[in-house]
Coordinates of N, CA and C in Angstrom, one line a residue:
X1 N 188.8 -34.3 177.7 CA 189.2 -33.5 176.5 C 188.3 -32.3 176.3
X2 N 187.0 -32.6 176.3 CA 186.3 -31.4 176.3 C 185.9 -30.6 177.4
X3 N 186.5 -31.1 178.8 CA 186.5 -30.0 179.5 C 187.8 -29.4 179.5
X4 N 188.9 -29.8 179.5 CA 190.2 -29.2 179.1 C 190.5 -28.1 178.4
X5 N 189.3 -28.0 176.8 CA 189.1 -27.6 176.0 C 187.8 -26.2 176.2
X6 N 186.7 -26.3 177.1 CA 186.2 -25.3 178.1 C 187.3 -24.4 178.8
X7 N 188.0 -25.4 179.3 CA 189.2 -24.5 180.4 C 189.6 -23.7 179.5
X8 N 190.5 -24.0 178.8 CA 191.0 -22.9 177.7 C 190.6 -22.7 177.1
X9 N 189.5 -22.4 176.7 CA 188.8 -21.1 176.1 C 188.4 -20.1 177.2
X10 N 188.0 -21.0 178.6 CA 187.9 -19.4 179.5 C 188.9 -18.5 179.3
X11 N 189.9 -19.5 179.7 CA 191.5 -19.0 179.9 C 191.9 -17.7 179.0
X12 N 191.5 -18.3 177.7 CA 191.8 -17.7 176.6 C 190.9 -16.2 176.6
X13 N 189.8 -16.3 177.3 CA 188.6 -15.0 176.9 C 189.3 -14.4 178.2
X14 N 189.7 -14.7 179.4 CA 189.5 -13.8 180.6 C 190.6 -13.3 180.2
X15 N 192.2 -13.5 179.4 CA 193.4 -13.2 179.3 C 192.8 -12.0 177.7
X16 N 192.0 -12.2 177.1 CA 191.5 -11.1 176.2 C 191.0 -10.1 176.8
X17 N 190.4 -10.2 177.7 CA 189.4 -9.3 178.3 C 190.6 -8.3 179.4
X18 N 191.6 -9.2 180.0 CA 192.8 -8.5 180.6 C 193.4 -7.5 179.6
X19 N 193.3 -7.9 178.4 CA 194.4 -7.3 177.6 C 193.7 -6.1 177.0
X20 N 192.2 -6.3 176.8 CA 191.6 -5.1 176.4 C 191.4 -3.4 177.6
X21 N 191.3 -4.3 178.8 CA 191.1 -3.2 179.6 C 192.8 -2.8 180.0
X22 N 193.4 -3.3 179.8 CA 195.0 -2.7 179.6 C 195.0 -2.0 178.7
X23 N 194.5 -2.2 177.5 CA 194.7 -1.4 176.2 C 193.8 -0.2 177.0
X24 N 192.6 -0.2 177.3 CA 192.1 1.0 177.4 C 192.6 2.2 178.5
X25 N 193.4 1.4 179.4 CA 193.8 1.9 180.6 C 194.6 2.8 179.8
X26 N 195.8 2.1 179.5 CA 197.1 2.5 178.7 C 196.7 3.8 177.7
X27 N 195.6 3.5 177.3 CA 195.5 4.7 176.3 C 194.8 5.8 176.9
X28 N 194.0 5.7 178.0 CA 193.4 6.5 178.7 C 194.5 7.6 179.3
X29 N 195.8 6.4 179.9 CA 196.7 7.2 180.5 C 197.7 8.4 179.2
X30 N 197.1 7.9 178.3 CA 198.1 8.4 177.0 C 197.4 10.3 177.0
X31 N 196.2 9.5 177.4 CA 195.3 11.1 176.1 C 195.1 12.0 177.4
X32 N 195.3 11.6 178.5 CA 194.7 12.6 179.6 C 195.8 12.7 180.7
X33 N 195.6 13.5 181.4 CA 196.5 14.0 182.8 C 195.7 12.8 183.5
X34 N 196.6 11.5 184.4 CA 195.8 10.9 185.6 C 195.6 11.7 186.5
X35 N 196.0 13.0 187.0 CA 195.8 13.6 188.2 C 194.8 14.5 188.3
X36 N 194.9 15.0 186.8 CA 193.6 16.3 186.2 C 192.7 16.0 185.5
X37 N 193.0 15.3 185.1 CA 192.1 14.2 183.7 C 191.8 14.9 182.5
X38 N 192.9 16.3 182.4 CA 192.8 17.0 181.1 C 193.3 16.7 180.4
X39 N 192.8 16.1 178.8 CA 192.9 16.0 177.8 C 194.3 16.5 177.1
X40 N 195.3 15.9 176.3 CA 196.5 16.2 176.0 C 195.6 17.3 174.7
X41 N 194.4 17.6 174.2 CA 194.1 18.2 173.2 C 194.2 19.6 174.0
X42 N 193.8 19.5 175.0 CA 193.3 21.0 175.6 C 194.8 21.2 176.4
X43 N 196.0 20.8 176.7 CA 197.2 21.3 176.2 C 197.9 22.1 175.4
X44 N 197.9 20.7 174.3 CA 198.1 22.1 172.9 C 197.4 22.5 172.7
X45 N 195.8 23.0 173.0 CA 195.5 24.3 172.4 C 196.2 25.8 173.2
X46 N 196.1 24.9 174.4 CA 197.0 26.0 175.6 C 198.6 26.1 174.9
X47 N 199.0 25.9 174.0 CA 200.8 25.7 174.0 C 201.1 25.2 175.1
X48 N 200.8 24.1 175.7 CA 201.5 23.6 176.8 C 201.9 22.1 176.3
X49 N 203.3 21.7 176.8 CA 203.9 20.8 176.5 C 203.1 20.1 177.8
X50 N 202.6 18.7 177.3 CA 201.6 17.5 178.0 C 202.8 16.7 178.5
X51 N 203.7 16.0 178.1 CA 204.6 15.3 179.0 C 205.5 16.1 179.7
X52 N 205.8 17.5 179.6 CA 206.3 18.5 180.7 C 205.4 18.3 181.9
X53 N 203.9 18.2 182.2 CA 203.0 18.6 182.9 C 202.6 17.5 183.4
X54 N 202.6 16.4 182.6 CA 202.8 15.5 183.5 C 203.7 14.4 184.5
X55 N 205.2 15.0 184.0 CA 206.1 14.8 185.0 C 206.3 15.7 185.4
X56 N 206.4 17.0 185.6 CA 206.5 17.9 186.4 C 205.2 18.7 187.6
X57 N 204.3 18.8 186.4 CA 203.0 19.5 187.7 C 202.4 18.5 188.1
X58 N 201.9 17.7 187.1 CA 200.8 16.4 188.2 C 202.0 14.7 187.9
X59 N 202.8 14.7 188.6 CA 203.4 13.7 188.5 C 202.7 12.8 189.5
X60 N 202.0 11.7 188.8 CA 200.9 10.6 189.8 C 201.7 10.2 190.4
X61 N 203.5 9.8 190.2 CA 203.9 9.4 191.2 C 204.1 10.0 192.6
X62 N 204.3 11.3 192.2 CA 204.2 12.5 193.7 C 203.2 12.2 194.0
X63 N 201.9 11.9 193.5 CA 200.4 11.8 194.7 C 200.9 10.3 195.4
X64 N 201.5 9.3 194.3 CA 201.2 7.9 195.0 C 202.4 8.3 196.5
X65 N 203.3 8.8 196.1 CA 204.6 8.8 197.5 C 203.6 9.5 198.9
X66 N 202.8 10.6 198.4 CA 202.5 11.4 199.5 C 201.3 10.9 200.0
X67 N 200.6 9.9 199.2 CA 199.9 9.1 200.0 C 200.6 8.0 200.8
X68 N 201.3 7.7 200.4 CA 202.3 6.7 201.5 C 202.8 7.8 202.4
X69 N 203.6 8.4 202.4 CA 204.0 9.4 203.1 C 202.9 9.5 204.8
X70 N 202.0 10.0 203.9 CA 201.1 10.3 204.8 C 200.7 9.3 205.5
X71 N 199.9 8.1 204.6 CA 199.6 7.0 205.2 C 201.0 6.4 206.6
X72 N 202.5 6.6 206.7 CA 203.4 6.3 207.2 C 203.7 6.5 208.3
X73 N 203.3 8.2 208.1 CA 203.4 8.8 209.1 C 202.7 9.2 210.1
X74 N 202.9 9.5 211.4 CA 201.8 9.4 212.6 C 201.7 10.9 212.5
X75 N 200.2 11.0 212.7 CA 199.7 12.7 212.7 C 199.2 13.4 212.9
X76 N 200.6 13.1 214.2 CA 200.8 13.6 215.4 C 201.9 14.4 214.7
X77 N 202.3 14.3 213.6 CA 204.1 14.7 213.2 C 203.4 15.4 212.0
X78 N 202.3 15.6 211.3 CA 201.6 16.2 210.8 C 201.8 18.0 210.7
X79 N 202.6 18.7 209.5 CA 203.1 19.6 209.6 C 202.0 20.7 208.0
X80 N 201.6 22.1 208.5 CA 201.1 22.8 207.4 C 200.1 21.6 206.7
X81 N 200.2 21.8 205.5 CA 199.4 21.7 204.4 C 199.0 20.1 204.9
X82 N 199.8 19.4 205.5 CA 199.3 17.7 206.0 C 198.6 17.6 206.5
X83 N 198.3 18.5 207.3 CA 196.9 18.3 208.5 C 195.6 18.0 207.5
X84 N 195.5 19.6 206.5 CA 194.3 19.3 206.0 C 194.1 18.5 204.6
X85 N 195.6 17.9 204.2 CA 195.5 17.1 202.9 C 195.0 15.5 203.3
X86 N 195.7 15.2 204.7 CA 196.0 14.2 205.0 C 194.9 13.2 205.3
X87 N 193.2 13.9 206.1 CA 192.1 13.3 206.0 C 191.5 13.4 204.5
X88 N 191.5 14.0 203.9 CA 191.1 14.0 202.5 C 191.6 12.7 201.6
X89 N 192.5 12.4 201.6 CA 193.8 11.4 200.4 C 193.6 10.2 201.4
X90 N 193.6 10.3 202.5 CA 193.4 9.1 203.0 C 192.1 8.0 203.1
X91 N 191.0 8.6 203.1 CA 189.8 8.7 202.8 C 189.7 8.6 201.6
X92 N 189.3 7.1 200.8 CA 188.9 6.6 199.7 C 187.6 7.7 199.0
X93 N 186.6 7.8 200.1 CA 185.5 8.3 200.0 C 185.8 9.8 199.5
X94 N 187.1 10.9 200.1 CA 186.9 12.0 199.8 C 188.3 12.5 199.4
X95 N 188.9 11.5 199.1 CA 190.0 11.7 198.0 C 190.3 12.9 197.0
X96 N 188.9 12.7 196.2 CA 189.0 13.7 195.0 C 188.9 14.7 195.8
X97 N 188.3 15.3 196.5 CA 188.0 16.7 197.2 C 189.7 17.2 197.0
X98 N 190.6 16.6 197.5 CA 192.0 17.6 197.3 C 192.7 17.3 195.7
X99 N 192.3 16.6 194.8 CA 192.7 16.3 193.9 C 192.2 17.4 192.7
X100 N 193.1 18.2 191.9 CA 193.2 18.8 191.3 C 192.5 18.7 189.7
X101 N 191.3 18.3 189.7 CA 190.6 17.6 189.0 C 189.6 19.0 187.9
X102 N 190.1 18.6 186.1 CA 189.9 19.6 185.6 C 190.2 20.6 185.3
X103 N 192.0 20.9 186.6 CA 192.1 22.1 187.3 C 193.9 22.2 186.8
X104 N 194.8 22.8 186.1 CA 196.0 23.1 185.9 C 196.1 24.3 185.9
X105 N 197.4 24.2 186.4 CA 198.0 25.8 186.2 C 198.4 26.2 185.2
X106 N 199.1 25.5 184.2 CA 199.7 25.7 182.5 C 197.8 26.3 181.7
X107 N 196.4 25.7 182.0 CA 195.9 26.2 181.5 C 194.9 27.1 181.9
X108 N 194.7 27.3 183.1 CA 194.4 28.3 184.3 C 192.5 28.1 183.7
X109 N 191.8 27.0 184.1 CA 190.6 27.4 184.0 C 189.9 27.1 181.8
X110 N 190.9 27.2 181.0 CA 190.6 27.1 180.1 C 189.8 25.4 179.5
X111 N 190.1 24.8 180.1 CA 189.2 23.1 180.0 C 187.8 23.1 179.3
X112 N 187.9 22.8 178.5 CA 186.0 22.8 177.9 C 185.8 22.2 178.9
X113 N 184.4 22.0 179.0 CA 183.2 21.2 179.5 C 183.3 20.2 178.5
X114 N 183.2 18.8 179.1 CA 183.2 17.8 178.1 C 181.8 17.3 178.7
X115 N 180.9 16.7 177.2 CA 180.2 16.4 177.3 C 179.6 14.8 177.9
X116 N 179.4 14.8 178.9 CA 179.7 13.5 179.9 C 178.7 13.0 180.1
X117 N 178.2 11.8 180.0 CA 176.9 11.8 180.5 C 176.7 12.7 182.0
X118 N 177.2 12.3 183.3 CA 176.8 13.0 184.5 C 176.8 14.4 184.5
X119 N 177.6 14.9 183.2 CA 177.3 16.7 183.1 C 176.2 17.1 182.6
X120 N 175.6 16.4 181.2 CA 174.8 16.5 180.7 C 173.6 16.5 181.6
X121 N 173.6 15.0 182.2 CA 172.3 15.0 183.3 C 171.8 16.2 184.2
X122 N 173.4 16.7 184.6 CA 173.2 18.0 185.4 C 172.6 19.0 185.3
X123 N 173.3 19.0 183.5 CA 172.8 20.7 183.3 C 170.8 20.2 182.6
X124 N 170.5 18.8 182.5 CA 169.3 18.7 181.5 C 168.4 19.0 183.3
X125 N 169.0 18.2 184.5 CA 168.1 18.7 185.6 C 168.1 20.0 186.5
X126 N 169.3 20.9 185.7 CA 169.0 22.3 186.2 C 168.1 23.4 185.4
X127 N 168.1 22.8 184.3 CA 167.3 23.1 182.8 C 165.7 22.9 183.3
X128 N 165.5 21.4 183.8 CA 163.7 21.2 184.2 C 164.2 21.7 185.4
X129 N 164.2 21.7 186.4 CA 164.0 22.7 187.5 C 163.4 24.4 187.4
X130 N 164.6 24.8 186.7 CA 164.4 26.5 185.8 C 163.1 26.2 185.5
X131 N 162.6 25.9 184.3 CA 161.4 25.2 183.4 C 160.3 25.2 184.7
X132 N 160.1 24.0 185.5 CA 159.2 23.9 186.6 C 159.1 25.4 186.9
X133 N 160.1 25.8 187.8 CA 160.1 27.2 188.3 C 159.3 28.5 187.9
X134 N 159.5 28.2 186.5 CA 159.1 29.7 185.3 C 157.7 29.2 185.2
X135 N 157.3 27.6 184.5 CA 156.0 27.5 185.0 C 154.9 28.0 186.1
X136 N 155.5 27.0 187.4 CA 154.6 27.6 188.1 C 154.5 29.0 188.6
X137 N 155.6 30.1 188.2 CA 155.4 31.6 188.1 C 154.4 32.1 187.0
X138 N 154.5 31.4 186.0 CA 153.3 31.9 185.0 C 152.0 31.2 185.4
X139 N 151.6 30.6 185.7 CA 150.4 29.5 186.8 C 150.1 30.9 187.4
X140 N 151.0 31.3 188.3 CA 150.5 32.2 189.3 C 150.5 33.4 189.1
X141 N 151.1 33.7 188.0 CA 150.5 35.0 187.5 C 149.1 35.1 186.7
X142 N 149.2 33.6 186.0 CA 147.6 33.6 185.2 C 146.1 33.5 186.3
X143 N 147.0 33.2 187.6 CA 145.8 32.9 188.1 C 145.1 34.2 188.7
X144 N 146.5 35.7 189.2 CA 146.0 36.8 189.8 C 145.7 37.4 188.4
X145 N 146.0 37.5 187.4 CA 145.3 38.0 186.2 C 143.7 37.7 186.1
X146 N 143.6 36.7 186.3 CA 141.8 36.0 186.2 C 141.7 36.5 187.2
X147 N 142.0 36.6 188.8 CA 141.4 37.1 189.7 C 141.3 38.5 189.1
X148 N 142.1 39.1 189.0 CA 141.6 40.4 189.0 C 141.1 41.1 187.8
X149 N 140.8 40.3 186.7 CA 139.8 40.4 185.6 C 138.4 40.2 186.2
X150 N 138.1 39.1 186.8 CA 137.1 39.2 187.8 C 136.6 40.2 188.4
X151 N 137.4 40.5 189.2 CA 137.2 41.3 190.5 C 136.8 42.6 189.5
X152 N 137.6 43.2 188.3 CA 137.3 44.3 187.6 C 135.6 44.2 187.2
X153 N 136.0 42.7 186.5 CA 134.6 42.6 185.1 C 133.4 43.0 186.6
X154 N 133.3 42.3 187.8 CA 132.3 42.0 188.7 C 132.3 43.6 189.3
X155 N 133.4 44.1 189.8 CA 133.6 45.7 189.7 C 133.0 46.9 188.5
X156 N 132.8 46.6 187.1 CA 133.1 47.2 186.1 C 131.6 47.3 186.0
X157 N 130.5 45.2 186.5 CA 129.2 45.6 186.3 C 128.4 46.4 187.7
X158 N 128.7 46.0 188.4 CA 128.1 46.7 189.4 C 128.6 48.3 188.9
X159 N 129.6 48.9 189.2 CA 129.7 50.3 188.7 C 128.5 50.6 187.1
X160 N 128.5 49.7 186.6 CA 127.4 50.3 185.4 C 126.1 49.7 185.7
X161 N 125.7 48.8 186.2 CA 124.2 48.9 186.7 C 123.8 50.5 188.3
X162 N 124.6 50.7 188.8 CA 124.6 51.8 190.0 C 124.3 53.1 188.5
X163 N 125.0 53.2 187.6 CA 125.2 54.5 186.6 C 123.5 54.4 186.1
X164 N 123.5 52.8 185.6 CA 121.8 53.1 184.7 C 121.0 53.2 185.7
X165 N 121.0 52.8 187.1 CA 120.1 53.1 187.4 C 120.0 54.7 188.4
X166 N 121.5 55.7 188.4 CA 121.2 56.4 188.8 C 120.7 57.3 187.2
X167 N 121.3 56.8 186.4 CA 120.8 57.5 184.8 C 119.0 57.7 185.1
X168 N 118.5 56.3 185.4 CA 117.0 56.1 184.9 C 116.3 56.7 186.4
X169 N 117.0 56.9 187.6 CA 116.5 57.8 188.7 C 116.5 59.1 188.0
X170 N 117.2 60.0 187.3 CA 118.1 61.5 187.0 C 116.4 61.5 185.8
X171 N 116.6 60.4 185.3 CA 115.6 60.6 183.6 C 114.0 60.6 184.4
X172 N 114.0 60.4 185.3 CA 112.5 59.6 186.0 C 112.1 61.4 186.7
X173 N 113.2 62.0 187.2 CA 112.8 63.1 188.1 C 113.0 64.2 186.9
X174 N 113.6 64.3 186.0 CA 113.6 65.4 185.2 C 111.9 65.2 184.4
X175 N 111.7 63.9 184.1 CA 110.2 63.8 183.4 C 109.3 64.5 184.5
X176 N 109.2 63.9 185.6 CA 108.4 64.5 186.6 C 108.2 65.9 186.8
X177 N 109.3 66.6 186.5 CA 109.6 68.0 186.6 C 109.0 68.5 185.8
X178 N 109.2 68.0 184.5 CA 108.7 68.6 183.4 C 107.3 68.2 183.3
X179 N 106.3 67.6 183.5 CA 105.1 67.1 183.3 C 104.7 68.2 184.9
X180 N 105.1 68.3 186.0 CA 104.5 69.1 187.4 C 104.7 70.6 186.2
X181 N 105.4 71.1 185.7 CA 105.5 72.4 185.1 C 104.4 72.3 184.0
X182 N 104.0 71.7 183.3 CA 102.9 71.4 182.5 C 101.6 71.8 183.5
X183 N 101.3 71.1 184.0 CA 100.2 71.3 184.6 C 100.2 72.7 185.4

């Protein structure tokens, strides 16, 4: 009885847990293009009708056929645009590379930037990079600045000990002069 009773409650949580990630799928597929993954918001801002664009420009069914298609066909029989679509889509690994991602023609480039974690990360590690960069440029400018504050100050004394003491040679022979004319 009470393992029966274990059983169905798994039963019962793994058939919840099915139904939630269906709900999220489902709703995922609601709010976004599957092909472009642009947001039905960034549509209407474009006046573009979103179920036009998704049965007509990115119809997932047209990628699922042409990946069968492709996968079907020997390619050797491989014609234009197949040759080079055909390693890409077939290739789990580099799929997205031909897949029009972020990318429609109803809004030509208009797509915000959504704030994603892996964008964020992007732009927070091109941000410290810059930062590092600009650093160690001011490092190395502070450092030929002191060099050459140095090199002046160490320049600046020697040039004024040479002056006092050509001053106190100039002062030494004019007194001389004047005291030889005395006598």
């Amino acid at each position: 009885l009470v393992a029966s009773a274990i059983i169905s409650g798994i039963i019962i949580d793994t058939f919840a847990e099915m139904r939630s990630d269906r709900k999220e799928v489902l709703e995922d597929l609601n709010t976004s293009c599957f092909v472009c993954d642009i947001e039905v918001v960034d549509f209407e801002q474009a006046n573009h009708d979103y179920q036009q664009h998704i049965t007509n420009e990115h119809n997932m069914w047209q990628y699922v056929w042409l990946k069968i298609y492709l996968r079907d066909t020997d390619s050797k029989d491989y014609k234009g645009l197949e040759l080079h679509v055909a390693p890409l889509l077939l290739d789990h690994n580099k799929a997205a590379r031909c897949m029009p991602i972020k990318r429609a023609r109803a809004i030509q480039g208009n797509v915000k930037d959504k704030a994603t974690l892996p964008t964020l990360l992007g732009k927070i590690n091109r941000i410290r990079d810059a930062v590092a960069v600009q650093n160690k440029m001011a490092d190395d400018l502070k450092y030929k600045m002191d060099t050459l504050y140095r090199e002046q100050g160490a320049q600046y004394i020697n040039e004024h000990e040479f002056l006092e003491e050509s001053i106190s040679g100039i002062m030494e022979a004019l007194e001389s002069s004047k005291g030889g004319e005395r006598n």
